[in-house]
XYZ file of C-alpha atoms in Angstrom:
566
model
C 2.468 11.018 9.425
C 5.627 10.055 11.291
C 7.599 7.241 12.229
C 10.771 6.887 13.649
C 13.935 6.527 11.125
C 14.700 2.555 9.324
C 18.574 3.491 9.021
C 21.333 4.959 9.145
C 22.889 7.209 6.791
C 25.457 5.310 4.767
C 23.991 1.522 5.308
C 21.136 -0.634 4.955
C 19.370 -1.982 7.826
C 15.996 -4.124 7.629
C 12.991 -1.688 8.848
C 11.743 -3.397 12.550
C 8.542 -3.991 12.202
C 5.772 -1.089 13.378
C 2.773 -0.756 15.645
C 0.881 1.905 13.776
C -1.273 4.286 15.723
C -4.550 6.584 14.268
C -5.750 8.979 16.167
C -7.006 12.684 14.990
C -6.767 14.334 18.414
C -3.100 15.447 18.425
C -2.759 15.130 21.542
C -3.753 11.952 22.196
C -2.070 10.541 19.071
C 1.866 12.073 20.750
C 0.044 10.308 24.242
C 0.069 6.958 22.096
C 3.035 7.108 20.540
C 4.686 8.191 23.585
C 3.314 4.996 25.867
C 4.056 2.828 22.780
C 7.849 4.000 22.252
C 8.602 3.665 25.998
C 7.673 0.182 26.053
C 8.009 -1.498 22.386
C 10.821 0.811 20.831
C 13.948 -1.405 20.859
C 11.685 -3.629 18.792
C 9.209 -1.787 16.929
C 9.045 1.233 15.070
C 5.969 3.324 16.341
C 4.087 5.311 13.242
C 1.750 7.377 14.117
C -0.878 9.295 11.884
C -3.442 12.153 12.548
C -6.112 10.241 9.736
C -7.684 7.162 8.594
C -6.377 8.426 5.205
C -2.912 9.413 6.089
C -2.831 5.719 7.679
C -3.676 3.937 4.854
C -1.051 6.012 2.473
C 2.073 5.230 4.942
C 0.764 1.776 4.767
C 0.494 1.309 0.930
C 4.473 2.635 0.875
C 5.062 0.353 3.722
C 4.019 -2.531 1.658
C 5.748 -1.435 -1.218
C 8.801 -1.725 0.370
C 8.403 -4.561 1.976
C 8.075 -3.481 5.808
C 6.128 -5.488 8.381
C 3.404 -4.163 10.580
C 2.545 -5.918 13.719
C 0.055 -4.107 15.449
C -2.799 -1.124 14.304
C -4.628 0.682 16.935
C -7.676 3.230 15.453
C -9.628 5.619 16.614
C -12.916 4.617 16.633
C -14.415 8.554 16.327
C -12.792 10.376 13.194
C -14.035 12.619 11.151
C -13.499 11.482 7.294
C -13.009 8.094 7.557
C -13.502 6.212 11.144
C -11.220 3.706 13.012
C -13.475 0.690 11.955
C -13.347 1.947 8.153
C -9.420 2.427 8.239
C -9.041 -0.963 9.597
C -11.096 -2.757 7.346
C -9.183 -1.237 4.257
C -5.899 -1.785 6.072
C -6.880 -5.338 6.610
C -5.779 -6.049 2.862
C -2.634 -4.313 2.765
C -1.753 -6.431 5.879
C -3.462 -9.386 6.754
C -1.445 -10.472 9.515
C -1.432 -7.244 11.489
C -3.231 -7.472 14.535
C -6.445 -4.740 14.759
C -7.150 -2.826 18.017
C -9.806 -0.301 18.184
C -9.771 2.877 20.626
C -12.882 4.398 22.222
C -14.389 5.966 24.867
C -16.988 4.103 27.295
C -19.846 5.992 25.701
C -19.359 4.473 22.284
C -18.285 0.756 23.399
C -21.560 -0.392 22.709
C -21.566 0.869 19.159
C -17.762 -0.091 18.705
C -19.052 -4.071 19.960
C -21.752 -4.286 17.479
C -19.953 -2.541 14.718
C -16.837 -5.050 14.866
C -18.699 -7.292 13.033
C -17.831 -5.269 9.965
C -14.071 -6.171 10.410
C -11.635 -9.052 12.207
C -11.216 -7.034 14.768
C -8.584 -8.640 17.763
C -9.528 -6.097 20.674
C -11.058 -2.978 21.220
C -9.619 -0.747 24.065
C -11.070 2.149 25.982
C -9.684 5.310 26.494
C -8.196 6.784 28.651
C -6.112 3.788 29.394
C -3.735 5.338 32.038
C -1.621 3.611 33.603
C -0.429 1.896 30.442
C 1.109 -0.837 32.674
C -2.496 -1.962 33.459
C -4.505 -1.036 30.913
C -2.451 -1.305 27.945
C 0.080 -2.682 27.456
C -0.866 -6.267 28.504
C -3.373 -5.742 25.428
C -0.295 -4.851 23.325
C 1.771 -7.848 24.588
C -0.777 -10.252 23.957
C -1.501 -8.871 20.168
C 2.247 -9.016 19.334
C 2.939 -12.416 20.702
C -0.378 -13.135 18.702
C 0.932 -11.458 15.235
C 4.496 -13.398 15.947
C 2.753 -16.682 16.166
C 1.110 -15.969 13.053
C 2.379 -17.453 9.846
C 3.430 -14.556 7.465
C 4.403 -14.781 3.940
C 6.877 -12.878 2.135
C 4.736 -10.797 -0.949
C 4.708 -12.986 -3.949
C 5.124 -11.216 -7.547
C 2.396 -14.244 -9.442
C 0.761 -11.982 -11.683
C -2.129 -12.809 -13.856
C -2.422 -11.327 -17.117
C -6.120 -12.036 -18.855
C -9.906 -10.836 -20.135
C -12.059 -9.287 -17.028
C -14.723 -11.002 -18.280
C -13.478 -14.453 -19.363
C -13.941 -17.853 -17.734
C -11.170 -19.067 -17.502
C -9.606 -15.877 -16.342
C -11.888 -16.212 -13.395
C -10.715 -19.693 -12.764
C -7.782 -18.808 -12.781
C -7.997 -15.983 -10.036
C -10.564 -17.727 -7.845
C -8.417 -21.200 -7.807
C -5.059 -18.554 -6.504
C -7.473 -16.530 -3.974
C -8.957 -20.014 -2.623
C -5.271 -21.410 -2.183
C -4.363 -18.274 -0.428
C -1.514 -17.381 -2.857
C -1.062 -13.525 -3.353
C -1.277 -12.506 -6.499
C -1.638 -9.318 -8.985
C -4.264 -8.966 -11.703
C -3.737 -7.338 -15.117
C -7.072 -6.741 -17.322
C -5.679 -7.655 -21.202
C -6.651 -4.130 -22.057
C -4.345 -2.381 -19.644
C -0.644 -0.982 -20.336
C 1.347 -3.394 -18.027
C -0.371 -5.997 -19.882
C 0.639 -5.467 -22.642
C 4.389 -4.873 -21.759
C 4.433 -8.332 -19.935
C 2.952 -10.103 -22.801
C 5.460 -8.509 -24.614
C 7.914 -9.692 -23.027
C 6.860 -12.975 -22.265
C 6.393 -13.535 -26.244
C 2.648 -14.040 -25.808
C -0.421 -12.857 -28.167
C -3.450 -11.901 -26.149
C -5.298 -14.822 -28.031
C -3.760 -17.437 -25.622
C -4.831 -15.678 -22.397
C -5.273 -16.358 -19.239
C -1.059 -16.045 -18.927
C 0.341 -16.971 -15.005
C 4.163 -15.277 -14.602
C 4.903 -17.335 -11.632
C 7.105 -15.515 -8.751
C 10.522 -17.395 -10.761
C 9.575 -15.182 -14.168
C 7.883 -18.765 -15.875
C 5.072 -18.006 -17.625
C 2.439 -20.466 -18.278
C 0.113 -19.920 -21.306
C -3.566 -20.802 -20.206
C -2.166 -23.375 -17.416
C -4.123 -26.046 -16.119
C -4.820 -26.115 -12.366
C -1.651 -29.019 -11.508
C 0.333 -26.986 -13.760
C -0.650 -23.786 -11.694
C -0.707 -25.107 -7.999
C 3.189 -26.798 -8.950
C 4.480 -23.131 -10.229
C 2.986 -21.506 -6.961
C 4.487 -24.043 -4.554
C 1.781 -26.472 -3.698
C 1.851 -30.033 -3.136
C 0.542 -32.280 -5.255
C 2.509 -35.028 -5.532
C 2.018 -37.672 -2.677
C 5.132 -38.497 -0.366
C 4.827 -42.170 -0.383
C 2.710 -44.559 -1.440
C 1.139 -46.192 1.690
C -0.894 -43.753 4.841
C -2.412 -44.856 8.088
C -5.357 -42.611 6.901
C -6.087 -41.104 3.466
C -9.115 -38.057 3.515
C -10.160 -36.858 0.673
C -12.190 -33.980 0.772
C -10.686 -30.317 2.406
C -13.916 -28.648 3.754
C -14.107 -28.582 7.546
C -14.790 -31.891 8.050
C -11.414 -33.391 6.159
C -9.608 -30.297 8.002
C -10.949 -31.460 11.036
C -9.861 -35.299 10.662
C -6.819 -34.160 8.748
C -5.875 -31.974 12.371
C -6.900 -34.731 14.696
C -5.455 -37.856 12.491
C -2.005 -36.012 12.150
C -2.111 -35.004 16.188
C -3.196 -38.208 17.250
C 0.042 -40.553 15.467
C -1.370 -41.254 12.217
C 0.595 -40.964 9.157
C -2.426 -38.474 7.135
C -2.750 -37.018 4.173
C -5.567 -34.809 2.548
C -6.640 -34.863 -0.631
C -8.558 -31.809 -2.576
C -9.265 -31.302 -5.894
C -9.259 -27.649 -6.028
C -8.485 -25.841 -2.666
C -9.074 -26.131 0.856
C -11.950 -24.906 2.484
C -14.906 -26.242 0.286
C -18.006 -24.074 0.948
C -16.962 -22.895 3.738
C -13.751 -21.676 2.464
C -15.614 -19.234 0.416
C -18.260 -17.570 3.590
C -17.197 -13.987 3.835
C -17.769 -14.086 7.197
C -18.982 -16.924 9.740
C -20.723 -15.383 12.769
C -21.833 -18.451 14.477
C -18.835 -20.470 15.044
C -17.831 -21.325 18.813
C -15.031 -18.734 20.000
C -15.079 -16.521 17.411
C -17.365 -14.088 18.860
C -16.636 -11.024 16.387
C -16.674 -13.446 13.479
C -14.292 -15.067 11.123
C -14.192 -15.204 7.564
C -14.427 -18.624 5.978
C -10.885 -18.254 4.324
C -9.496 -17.381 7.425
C -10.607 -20.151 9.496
C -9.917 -22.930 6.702
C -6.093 -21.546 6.066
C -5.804 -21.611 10.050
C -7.097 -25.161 9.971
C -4.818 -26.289 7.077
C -1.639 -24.617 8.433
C -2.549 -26.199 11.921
C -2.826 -29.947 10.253
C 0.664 -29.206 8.283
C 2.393 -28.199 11.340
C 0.500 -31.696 13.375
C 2.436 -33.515 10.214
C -0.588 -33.758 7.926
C 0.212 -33.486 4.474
C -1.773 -31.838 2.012
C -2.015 -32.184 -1.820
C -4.383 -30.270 -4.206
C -5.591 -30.273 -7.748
C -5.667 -34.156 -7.295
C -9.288 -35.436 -8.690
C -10.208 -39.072 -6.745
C -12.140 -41.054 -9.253
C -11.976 -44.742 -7.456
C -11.728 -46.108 -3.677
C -11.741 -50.275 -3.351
C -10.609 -52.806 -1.173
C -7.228 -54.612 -1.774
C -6.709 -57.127 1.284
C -6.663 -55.212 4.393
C -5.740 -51.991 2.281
C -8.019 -48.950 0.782
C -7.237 -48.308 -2.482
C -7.553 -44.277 -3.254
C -7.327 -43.746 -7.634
C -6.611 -40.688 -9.243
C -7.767 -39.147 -12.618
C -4.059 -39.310 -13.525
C -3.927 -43.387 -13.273
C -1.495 -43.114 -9.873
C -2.970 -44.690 -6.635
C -2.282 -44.304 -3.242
C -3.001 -46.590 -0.353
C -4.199 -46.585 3.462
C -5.346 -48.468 6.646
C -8.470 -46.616 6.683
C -10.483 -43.462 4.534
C -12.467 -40.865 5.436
C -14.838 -39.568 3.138
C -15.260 -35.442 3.538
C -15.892 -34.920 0.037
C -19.115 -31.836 0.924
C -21.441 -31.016 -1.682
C -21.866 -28.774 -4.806
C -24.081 -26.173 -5.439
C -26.829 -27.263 -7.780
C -26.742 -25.192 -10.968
C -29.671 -23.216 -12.326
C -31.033 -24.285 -15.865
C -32.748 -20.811 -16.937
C -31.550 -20.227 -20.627
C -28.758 -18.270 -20.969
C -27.258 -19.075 -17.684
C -24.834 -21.842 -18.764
C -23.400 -19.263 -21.069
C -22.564 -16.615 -19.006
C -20.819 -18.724 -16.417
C -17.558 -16.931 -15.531
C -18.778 -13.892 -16.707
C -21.245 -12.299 -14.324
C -23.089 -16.033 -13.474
C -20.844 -17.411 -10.587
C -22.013 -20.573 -7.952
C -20.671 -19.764 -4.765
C -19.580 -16.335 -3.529
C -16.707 -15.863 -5.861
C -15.030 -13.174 -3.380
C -12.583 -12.307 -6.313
C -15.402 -10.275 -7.970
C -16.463 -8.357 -5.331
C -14.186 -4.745 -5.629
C -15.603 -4.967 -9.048
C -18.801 -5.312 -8.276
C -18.899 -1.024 -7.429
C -22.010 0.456 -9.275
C -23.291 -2.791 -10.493
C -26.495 -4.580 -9.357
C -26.033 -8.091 -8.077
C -28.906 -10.829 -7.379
C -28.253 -13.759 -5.016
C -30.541 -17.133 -5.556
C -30.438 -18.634 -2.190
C -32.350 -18.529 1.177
C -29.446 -20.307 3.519
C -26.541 -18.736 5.664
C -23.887 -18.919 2.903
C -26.649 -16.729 0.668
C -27.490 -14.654 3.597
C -23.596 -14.125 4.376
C -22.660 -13.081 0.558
C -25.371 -10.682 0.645
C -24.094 -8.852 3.389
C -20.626 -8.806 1.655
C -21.335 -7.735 -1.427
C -23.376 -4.768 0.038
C -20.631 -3.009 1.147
C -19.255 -2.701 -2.730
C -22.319 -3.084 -5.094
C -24.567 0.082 -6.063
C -27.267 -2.938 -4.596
C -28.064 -6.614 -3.855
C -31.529 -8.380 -4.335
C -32.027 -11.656 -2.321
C -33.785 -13.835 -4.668
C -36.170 -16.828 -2.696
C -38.277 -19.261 -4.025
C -40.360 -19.436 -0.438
C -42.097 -17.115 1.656
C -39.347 -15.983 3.786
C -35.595 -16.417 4.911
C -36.298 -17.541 8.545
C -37.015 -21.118 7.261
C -33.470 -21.551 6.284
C -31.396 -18.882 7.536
C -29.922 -17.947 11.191
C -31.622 -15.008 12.707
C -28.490 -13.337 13.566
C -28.443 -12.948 9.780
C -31.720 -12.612 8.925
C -31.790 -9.114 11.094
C -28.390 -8.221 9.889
C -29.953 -8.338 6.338
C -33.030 -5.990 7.558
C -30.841 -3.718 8.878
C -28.755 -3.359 5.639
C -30.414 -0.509 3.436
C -28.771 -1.958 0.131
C -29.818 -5.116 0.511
C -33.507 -6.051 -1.093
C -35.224 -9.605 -0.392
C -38.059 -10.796 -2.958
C -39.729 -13.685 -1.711
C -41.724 -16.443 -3.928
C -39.438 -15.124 -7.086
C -37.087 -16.929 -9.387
C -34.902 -16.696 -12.637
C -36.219 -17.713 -15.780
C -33.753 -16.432 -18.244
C -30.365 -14.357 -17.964
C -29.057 -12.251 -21.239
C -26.319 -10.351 -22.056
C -23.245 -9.779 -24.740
C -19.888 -9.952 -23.549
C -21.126 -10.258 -19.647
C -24.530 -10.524 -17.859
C -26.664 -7.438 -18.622
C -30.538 -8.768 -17.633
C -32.240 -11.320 -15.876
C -35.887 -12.189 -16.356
C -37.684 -12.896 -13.097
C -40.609 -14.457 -12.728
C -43.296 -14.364 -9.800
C -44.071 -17.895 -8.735
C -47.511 -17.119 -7.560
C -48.961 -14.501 -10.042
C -46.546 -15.788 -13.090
C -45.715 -12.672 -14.043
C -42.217 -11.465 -15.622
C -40.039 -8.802 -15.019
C -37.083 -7.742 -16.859
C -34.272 -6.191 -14.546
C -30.660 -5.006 -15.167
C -27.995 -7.111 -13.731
C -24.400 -7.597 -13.584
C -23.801 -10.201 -11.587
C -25.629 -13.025 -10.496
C -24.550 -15.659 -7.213
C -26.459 -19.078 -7.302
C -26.512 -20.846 -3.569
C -29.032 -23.536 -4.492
C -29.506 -27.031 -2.412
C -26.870 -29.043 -1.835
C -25.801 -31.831 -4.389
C -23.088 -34.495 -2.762
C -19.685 -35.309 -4.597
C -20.277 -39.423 -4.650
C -20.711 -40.014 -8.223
C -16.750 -41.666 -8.208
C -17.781 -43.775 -5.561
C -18.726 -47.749 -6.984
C -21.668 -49.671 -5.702
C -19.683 -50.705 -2.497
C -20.681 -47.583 -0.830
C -24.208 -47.357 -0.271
C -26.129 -44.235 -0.456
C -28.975 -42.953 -0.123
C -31.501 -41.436 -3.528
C -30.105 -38.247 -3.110
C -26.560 -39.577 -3.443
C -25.422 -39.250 0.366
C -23.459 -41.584 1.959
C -25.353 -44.054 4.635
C -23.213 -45.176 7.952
C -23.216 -46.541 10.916
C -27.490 -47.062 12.056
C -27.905 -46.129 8.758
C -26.967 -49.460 7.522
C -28.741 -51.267 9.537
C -32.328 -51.644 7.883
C -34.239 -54.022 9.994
C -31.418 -54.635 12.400
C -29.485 -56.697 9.398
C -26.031 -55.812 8.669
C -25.422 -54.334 4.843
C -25.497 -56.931 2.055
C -21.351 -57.694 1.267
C -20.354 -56.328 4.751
C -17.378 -58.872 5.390
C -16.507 -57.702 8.920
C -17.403 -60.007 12.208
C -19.014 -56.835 13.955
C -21.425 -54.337 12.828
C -20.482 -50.978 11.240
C -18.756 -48.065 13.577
C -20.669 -44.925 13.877
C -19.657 -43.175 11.264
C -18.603 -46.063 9.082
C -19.414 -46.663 5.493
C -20.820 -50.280 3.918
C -17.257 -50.906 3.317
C -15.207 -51.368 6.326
C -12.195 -49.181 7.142
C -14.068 -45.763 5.051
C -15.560 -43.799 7.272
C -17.764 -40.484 6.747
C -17.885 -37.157 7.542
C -19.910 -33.459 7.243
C -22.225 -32.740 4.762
C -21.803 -35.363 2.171
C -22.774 -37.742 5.229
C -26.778 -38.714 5.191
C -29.189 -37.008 7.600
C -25.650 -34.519 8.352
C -26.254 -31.297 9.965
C -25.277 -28.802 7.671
C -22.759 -26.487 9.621
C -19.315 -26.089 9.941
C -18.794 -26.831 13.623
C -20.988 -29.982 13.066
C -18.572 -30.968 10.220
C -15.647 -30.400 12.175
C -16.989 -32.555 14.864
C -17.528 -35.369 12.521
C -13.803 -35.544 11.438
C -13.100 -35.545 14.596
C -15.416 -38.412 15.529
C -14.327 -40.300 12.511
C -10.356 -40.695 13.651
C -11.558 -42.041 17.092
C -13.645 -44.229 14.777
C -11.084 -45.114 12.724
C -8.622 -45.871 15.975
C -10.794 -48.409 17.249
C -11.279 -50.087 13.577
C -7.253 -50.405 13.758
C -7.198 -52.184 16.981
C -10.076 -54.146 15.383
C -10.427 -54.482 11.528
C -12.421 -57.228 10.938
């Protein structure tokens, strides 16, 4: 490995940040550098390394001291660890850091299928002479794209607390959902100790935060927690143009448009951003993201996009009451505050419906997890996990957790996954030797100690049992909506999904208690000036981009029930 020097002898100076280069022909690697320095070295610092492992070392002490890295360009062909490998284990030292592959024109269509394994930003063939042409304008555009990006500085939250407690994991999965860095420290461990230690803490009161300011919180509730780590939570003011409540795509997507289009907006989550979504390792079918885009990445996109429109967003705040005060909307929190608005959208999503197998309830936290749970998978190594589902977020945590677990078992109550599941998935699945699917199966009963050990399965058609080792179980079962706060004002349907707009209109009669002069918008609710959006909508189309387009649809909605209320 070398790079050129940070400073001079006798003084400090801040490292420029580095375009890192992998290559293990020699030759070509001093050709990289070379083309790199001449253009970018005022600016940059150019490292270079001969191996996916030598890469990955120089970029664990970058990060320890605090250097930036703009751009990585790999190798696609090396022996010991390839370019795709390096830059998917580079990706979490250095999120930000744009990813360019190298290859020759005989492997570009292995290097275009293979990117779906990591967020890759270009791939580039070799040879690329002259530079100028070839590139870099592919250089230029990844640095103006990495110095667009938002970057934070590395926070020191550390968590301190039992691998396999609860509340531990609640802990970790509320931080990784809110996108705050953050370093783990099993109870058992040495530097656990010494902190506790410190802090003046027995290792009976665990899970213990030490926010970045040295504060420690003692088994902190999640307001405590997201006001130690720097998020909002407390509203501005008391009065919006438009309140949403709900952060999955769709309340992203009305949150963006609301706050671009003039209206004063603020969003309102419970626990973090993203809903369902949030948590998809990897969406493959969303328009312009051809390689792919994990679920965190494109909600924290979507939330830093509406903050910078002027959107304001508050978390850990639970809604528990909406009404009608004059020409206002009443939103009520858990906490007895209110705030008010012109107009609501509801975005609220849906819930994964839990399984009631014995056993399962107790081992929640603690190998039993609904939804993906991306925290656990680096543990997962040598474990077998099962996945209950048959739908893309199922299909997209199986192909995850395959690339850490000793192997993952697909667990459907139907015949098959094409019923339910995109067939870009379904063949990605095939092709995944890891991954097992057992059709017409289900879980009767889970067992185990301090963590999930078994699961009984049984055979829906034969009834027979089988008794298999697990140590982890995902659940990614139906769809249950989040309307139970919501008073007899807002109609829904038996499932609990909210009816608008047509919906209303049984037998072309307006709803019963509708006070407006005009029948309901599109996407309006039975009480005029709330609106609905995504999945918690009835008769919704359960995909992201539809949920985006439905906050979107809602603010034009809710701009023509300003100019006309009543």
């Amino acid at each position: 490995m070398t790079e050129s020097p940070a400073s001079s002898a006798g003084s400090f100076v801040p490292a420029k940040p580095a375009l890192v280069t992998v290559d293990d022909d020699p030759s070509v690697s001093r050709a990289v550098a070379r083309d790199l320095r001449r253009r970018y070295g005022e600016r940059f610092r150019v490292v270079r390394a001969e191996s996916g492992q030598a890469a990955l070392d120089a970029l664990k002490e970058m990060a320890l001291r605090g250097n930036d890295v703009a751009v990585l360009l790999a190798d696609y062909r090396m022996p010991g660890m390839n370019g795709l490998d390096f830059l998917e284990q580079a990706l979490d030292l250095y999120p930000a850091a744009r990813r360019v592959l190298l290859t020759a024109y005989a492997d570009t269509s292995a290097a275009i299928t293979a990117i779906n394994v990591v967020d890759l930003d270009h791939y580039l063939l070799k040879p690329w002479d002259p530079p100028e042409e070839k590139l870099y304008p592919v250089v230029d555009a990844m640095i103006e794209a990495w110095e667009r990006t938002e970057r934070r500085e590395v926070c020191e939250t550390r968590v301190i607390g039992h691998r396999w407690s609860a509340r531990s994991h609640e802990v970790r999965d509320f931080l990784a959902r809110n996108q705050v860095p953050y370093r783990w420290y099993p109870v058992e461990g040495p530097e656990a100790c010494r902190l506790l230690t410190a802090a003046g803490v027995d290792d009976s009161r665990l899970p213990v935060v030490i926010s970045p300011s040295g504060e420690c919180l003692v088994a902190p509730q999640e307001m405590q927690l997201a006001d130690r780590v720097g998020l909002a939570t407390v509203p501005a003011t008391d009065f919006y143009d438009l309140v949403v409540i709900g952060g999955g795509p769709a309340g992203l997507g009305a949150s963006v448009y609301g706050a671009s289009e003039g209206l004063r907006t603020v969003l309102v989550e419970r626990t973090a951003t993203g809903g369902q979504a949030g948590q998809s390792s990897r969406i493959e079918n969303y328009l312009g993201f051809p390689d792919g885009v994990s679920g965190a990445q494109l909600t924290d996109r979507a939330r830093r996009q509406a903050v910078r429109l002027g959107a304001e967003v508050l978390t850990t705040r639970d809604v528990i009451g909406l009404e009608a005060n004059g020409s206002a909307r009443t939103v009520r929190f858990a906490d007895g505050t209110a705030i008010n608005a012109h107009a609501v959208v509801l975005a609220t999503g849906v819930s994964y419906r839990e399984l009631t197998a014995p056993g399962l309830s107790d081992l929640v936290g603690r190998g039993v997890y609904y939804g993906s749970a991306l925290t656990e998978a680096s543990a997962c190594s040598g474990d077998h996990v099962y996945i209950v589902g048959g739908a893309n977020s199922a299909g997209q945590a199986a192909v995850y957790f395959s690339r850490f677990a000793r192997s993952v078992t697909i667990l459907v109550r139907g015949p098959g996954l094409l019923a339910s599941m995109s067939q870009y998935l379904v063949e990605q699945i095939e092709g995944i030797e890891a991954i097992t699917v057992r059709t017409g199966t289900e879980v009767v009963e889970a067992t185990g100690g301090e963590r999930l050990e078994k699961l009984m399965l049984r055979d829906r058609e034969s009834g027979a049992t089988e008794t298999v080792d697990a140590g982890y179980l995902f659940v990614f079962i139906g769809a249950s909506p989040r309307t139970e706060w919501l008073g007899e004002q807002i109609r829904r349907d038996t499932g609990g999904f909210v009816l608008a707009g047509p919906d209303l209109m049984a037998d072309g009669r307006r709803p019963q208690g509708w006070n407006a002069d005009r029948d309901p918008l599109h996407l309006e609710t039975s009480l005029p000036g709330v609106f609905v959006a995504g999945d918690v909508r009835a008769e919704s189309v359960k995909r992201v981009a539809s949920a985006v387009g439905d906050g979107a649809m809602a603010v034009s909605l809710v701009h023509r029930y300003l100019e006309n209320p009543s």
